[in-house]
Amino acid sequence: MRTSKHYSNVGTTKRVDHEAGRHRPKRAAAEPAECLSCGALYVGRRWVLPETAHESPKHQEWRPQRTVTCPACKQIKDGLPSGFVHLKGRFLADHRGEIERLVLAEAGRAAVDNPLGRIMELKEAGEELVVSTTTEHLAKRLGQALEKAFAGHVRYDFSHENKLARVYWERD
Ligand SMILES: [Zn+2]
């Protein structure tokens, strides 16, 4: 206590920073945290893929300070999607495998930017294939990728109240 008073009474920026650094661990949780389910790491106040984290020379030696369940794994466990992509049309029936591969590959690329964006499920619903996602952003991104790869028609419907994105892609 006496030490921190001493520092706070000294007006140099350097010492103030030093004091903040010394006290931070008491307020913020220890980093990096590792998700027990998927291995994502929380560091620098954001979630990253373990591969991404370990690519940085600064972070190669990281060892998780604590284990947690990341928000995406929790959402998957609770079954609460934030986005849906509805796919339909004759083209879907004829190119199902190709389309599914594109969707999964795009989700993999998106995970590099934000590992909390995940596909929860690919499910048949009548004539539709419905992809549920943990984030609105991923649903939107999948819609864009489908349109770019296969043309067709895409429509976005965002409910900001429910924080739910519905994307409809169709090609006959
Ligand atoms: Zn996780």
mmCIF file of C-alpha atoms and ligand atoms in Angstrom:
data_model
loop_
_atom_site.group_PDB
_atom_site.id
_atom_site.type_symbol
_atom_site.label_atom_id
_atom_site.label_comp_id
_atom_site.label_asym_id
_atom_site.label_seq_id
_atom_site.Cartn_x
_atom_site.Cartn_y
_atom_site.Cartn_z
ATOM 1 C CA MET A 1 0.000 0.000 0.000
ATOM 2 C CA ARG A 2 2.707 2.433 0.986
ATOM 3 C CA THR A 3 4.556 1.639 -2.223
ATOM 4 C CA SER A 4 1.594 2.426 -4.471
ATOM 5 C CA LYS A 5 1.010 5.740 -2.686
ATOM 6 C CA HIS A 6 4.603 6.600 -3.246
ATOM 7 C CA TYR A 7 4.263 5.991 -6.995
ATOM 8 C CA SER A 8 0.950 7.766 -7.409
ATOM 9 C CA ASN A 9 2.457 10.875 -5.855
ATOM 10 C CA VAL A 10 5.191 10.938 -8.437
ATOM 11 C CA GLY A 11 3.983 12.664 -11.536
ATOM 12 C CA THR A 12 6.054 11.068 -14.262
ATOM 13 C CA THR A 13 4.275 9.078 -16.928
ATOM 14 C CA LYS A 14 6.792 6.301 -16.685
ATOM 15 C CA ARG A 15 6.120 5.649 -13.052
ATOM 16 C CA VAL A 16 2.361 5.845 -13.473
ATOM 17 C CA ASP A 17 2.601 3.213 -16.208
ATOM 18 C CA HIS A 18 4.769 1.081 -14.052
ATOM 19 C CA GLU A 19 2.248 1.219 -11.273
ATOM 20 C CA ALA A 20 -0.625 0.342 -13.614
ATOM 21 C CA GLY A 21 1.322 -2.621 -14.879
ATOM 22 C CA ARG A 22 2.009 -3.860 -11.401
ATOM 23 C CA HIS A 23 -1.622 -3.701 -10.399
ATOM 24 C CA ARG A 24 -3.278 -5.017 -13.551
ATOM 25 C CA PRO A 25 -3.096 -8.727 -12.685
ATOM 26 C CA LYS A 26 -5.302 -8.107 -9.667
ATOM 27 C CA ARG A 27 -8.100 -6.657 -11.800
ATOM 28 C CA ALA A 28 -7.907 -8.563 -15.099
ATOM 29 C CA ALA A 29 -7.963 -12.331 -15.328
ATOM 30 C CA ALA A 30 -4.691 -14.100 -16.065
ATOM 31 C CA GLU A 31 -3.759 -14.518 -19.726
ATOM 32 C CA PRO A 32 -3.532 -16.457 -21.855
ATOM 33 C CA ALA A 33 -6.641 -18.425 -21.048
ATOM 34 C CA GLU A 34 -7.265 -21.566 -23.030
ATOM 35 C CA CYS A 35 -10.650 -22.996 -23.964
ATOM 36 C CA LEU A 36 -10.787 -26.593 -22.811
ATOM 37 C CA SER A 37 -13.176 -27.578 -25.594
ATOM 38 C CA CYS A 38 -11.621 -26.042 -28.698
ATOM 39 C CA GLY A 39 -8.157 -24.856 -27.682
ATOM 40 C CA ALA A 40 -8.792 -21.204 -28.599
ATOM 41 C CA LEU A 41 -6.654 -18.793 -26.602
ATOM 42 C CA TYR A 42 -7.707 -15.558 -24.974
ATOM 43 C CA VAL A 43 -4.860 -13.119 -24.987
ATOM 44 C CA GLY A 44 -4.527 -9.352 -25.329
ATOM 45 C CA ARG A 45 -8.253 -9.186 -24.696
ATOM 46 C CA ARG A 46 -9.197 -11.155 -27.781
ATOM 47 C CA TRP A 47 -9.713 -14.749 -28.778
ATOM 48 C CA VAL A 48 -7.274 -16.275 -31.243
ATOM 49 C CA LEU A 49 -6.660 -19.701 -32.712
ATOM 50 C CA PRO A 50 -3.773 -21.509 -31.032
ATOM 51 C CA GLU A 51 -1.985 -21.712 -34.408
ATOM 52 C CA THR A 52 -2.259 -17.964 -34.876
ATOM 53 C CA ALA A 53 -1.020 -17.277 -31.379
ATOM 54 C CA HIS A 54 1.987 -19.533 -31.684
ATOM 55 C CA GLU A 55 3.021 -18.056 -35.034
ATOM 56 C CA SER A 56 3.992 -14.885 -33.247
ATOM 57 C CA PRO A 57 7.585 -15.219 -31.963
ATOM 58 C CA LYS A 58 6.594 -13.258 -28.897
ATOM 59 C CA HIS A 59 3.984 -15.854 -28.025
ATOM 60 C CA GLN A 60 5.653 -19.103 -28.948
ATOM 61 C CA GLU A 61 6.464 -19.939 -25.386
ATOM 62 C CA TRP A 62 2.982 -19.346 -24.068
ATOM 63 C CA ARG A 63 1.510 -21.645 -21.566
ATOM 64 C CA PRO A 64 -2.129 -21.139 -20.638
ATOM 65 C CA GLN A 65 -2.552 -19.503 -17.247
ATOM 66 C CA ARG A 66 -6.062 -20.840 -16.816
ATOM 67 C CA THR A 67 -8.622 -22.920 -18.641
ATOM 68 C CA VAL A 68 -12.110 -21.732 -19.484
ATOM 69 C CA THR A 69 -14.970 -22.403 -21.879
ATOM 70 C CA CYS A 70 -14.868 -19.815 -24.655
ATOM 71 C CA PRO A 71 -18.081 -17.956 -25.605
ATOM 72 C CA ALA A 72 -18.435 -19.929 -28.858
ATOM 73 C CA CYS A 73 -18.182 -23.316 -27.141
ATOM 74 C CA LYS A 74 -20.653 -22.149 -24.527
ATOM 75 C CA GLN A 75 -23.052 -21.018 -27.245
ATOM 76 C CA ILE A 76 -22.729 -24.361 -29.024
ATOM 77 C CA LYS A 77 -23.283 -26.213 -25.772
ATOM 78 C CA ASP A 78 -26.379 -24.117 -25.034
ATOM 79 C CA GLY A 79 -27.631 -24.467 -28.619
ATOM 80 C CA LEU A 80 -28.051 -20.732 -29.169
ATOM 81 C CA PRO A 81 -27.129 -19.676 -32.711
ATOM 82 C CA SER A 82 -26.732 -16.026 -33.717
ATOM 83 C CA GLY A 83 -26.994 -16.635 -37.434
ATOM 84 C CA PHE A 84 -28.678 -18.905 -39.944
ATOM 85 C CA VAL A 85 -27.904 -19.395 -43.606
ATOM 86 C CA HIS A 86 -30.784 -20.919 -45.540
ATOM 87 C CA LEU A 87 -29.761 -22.510 -48.828
ATOM 88 C CA LYS A 88 -32.149 -23.739 -51.437
ATOM 89 C CA GLY A 89 -32.736 -24.273 -55.124
ATOM 90 C CA ARG A 90 -32.018 -26.898 -57.762
ATOM 91 C CA PHE A 91 -28.342 -25.993 -57.862
ATOM 92 C CA LEU A 92 -28.051 -26.999 -54.221
ATOM 93 C CA ALA A 93 -29.439 -30.453 -54.909
ATOM 94 C CA ASP A 94 -27.008 -30.972 -57.788
ATOM 95 C CA HIS A 95 -23.898 -29.527 -56.071
ATOM 96 C CA ARG A 96 -24.495 -30.340 -52.455
ATOM 97 C CA GLY A 97 -21.002 -31.676 -51.690
ATOM 98 C CA GLU A 98 -19.260 -28.772 -53.380
ATOM 99 C CA ILE A 99 -21.432 -26.240 -51.586
ATOM 100 C CA GLU A 100 -20.877 -27.819 -48.191
ATOM 101 C CA ARG A 101 -17.129 -27.842 -48.768
ATOM 102 C CA LEU A 102 -17.175 -24.153 -49.661
ATOM 103 C CA VAL A 103 -19.184 -23.299 -46.548
ATOM 104 C CA LEU A 104 -16.814 -25.229 -44.280
ATOM 105 C CA ALA A 105 -13.697 -23.806 -45.944
ATOM 106 C CA GLU A 106 -15.008 -20.255 -45.619
ATOM 107 C CA ALA A 107 -15.784 -20.838 -41.945
ATOM 108 C CA GLY A 108 -12.217 -22.077 -41.501
ATOM 109 C CA ARG A 109 -10.821 -18.908 -43.074
ATOM 110 C CA ALA A 110 -13.127 -16.741 -40.971
ATOM 111 C CA ALA A 111 -11.885 -18.465 -37.821
ATOM 112 C CA VAL A 112 -8.427 -16.991 -38.382
ATOM 113 C CA ASP A 113 -9.939 -13.522 -37.928
ATOM 114 C CA ASN A 114 -12.337 -14.525 -35.202
ATOM 115 C CA PRO A 115 -12.280 -18.022 -33.738
ATOM 116 C CA LEU A 116 -15.573 -17.333 -31.988
ATOM 117 C CA GLY A 117 -17.403 -17.461 -35.328
ATOM 118 C CA ARG A 118 -18.283 -21.126 -35.824
ATOM 119 C CA ILE A 119 -20.657 -23.279 -37.713
ATOM 120 C CA MET A 120 -22.898 -24.991 -35.215
ATOM 121 C CA GLU A 121 -24.793 -27.320 -37.500
ATOM 122 C CA LEU A 122 -25.632 -28.132 -41.113
ATOM 123 C CA LYS A 123 -29.160 -29.406 -41.141
ATOM 124 C CA GLU A 124 -31.757 -30.417 -43.707
ATOM 125 C CA ALA A 125 -35.054 -28.609 -43.272
ATOM 126 C CA GLY A 126 -37.483 -29.609 -45.983
ATOM 127 C CA GLU A 127 -35.896 -28.537 -49.247
ATOM 128 C CA GLU A 128 -33.450 -26.275 -47.494
ATOM 129 C CA LEU A 129 -30.034 -26.785 -46.087
ATOM 130 C CA VAL A 130 -29.760 -24.660 -42.957
ATOM 131 C CA VAL A 131 -26.394 -23.671 -41.554
ATOM 132 C CA SER A 132 -26.449 -22.256 -38.034
ATOM 133 C CA THR A 133 -23.583 -20.081 -36.835
ATOM 134 C CA THR A 134 -22.393 -18.629 -33.537
ATOM 135 C CA THR A 135 -22.075 -15.105 -34.953
ATOM 136 C CA GLU A 136 -24.143 -12.881 -37.217
ATOM 137 C CA HIS A 137 -20.969 -11.942 -39.022
ATOM 138 C CA LEU A 138 -20.167 -15.506 -40.042
ATOM 139 C CA ALA A 139 -23.670 -16.025 -41.469
ATOM 140 C CA LYS A 140 -23.217 -12.878 -43.553
ATOM 141 C CA ARG A 141 -19.764 -13.933 -44.662
ATOM 142 C CA LEU A 142 -21.021 -17.357 -45.750
ATOM 143 C CA GLY A 143 -23.745 -15.670 -47.798
ATOM 144 C CA GLN A 144 -21.152 -13.507 -49.522
ATOM 145 C CA ALA A 145 -18.926 -16.517 -50.207
ATOM 146 C CA LEU A 146 -21.810 -18.511 -51.689
ATOM 147 C CA GLU A 147 -22.751 -15.671 -53.996
ATOM 148 C CA LYS A 148 -19.159 -15.141 -55.044
ATOM 149 C CA ALA A 149 -18.519 -18.835 -55.738
ATOM 150 C CA PHE A 150 -21.827 -19.924 -57.208
ATOM 151 C CA ALA A 151 -23.675 -16.710 -58.147
ATOM 152 C CA GLY A 152 -27.365 -17.162 -57.403
ATOM 153 C CA HIS A 153 -29.270 -14.740 -55.235
ATOM 154 C CA VAL A 154 -28.586 -13.773 -51.644
ATOM 155 C CA ARG A 155 -30.717 -11.812 -49.210
ATOM 156 C CA TYR A 156 -29.809 -10.625 -45.715
ATOM 157 C CA ASP A 157 -32.220 -10.159 -42.887
ATOM 158 C CA PHE A 158 -30.842 -8.787 -39.640
ATOM 159 C CA SER A 159 -32.857 -8.527 -36.508
ATOM 160 C CA HIS A 160 -30.912 -6.183 -34.291
ATOM 161 C CA GLU A 161 -33.322 -6.703 -31.445
ATOM 162 C CA ASN A 162 -32.730 -10.430 -31.333
ATOM 163 C CA LYS A 163 -29.143 -10.133 -32.501
ATOM 164 C CA LEU A 164 -29.969 -12.702 -35.112
ATOM 165 C CA ALA A 165 -28.930 -12.757 -38.749
ATOM 166 C CA ARG A 166 -30.769 -14.749 -41.364
ATOM 167 C CA VAL A 167 -29.193 -15.119 -44.765
ATOM 168 C CA TYR A 168 -31.070 -16.664 -47.672
ATOM 169 C CA TRP A 169 -29.176 -17.984 -50.645
ATOM 170 C CA GLU A 170 -30.913 -19.501 -53.611
ATOM 171 C CA ARG A 171 -30.006 -20.703 -57.067
ATOM 172 C CA ASP A 172 -32.048 -22.748 -59.463
HETATM 173 ZN ZN ZN B 1 -13.894 -22.990 -27.211
#
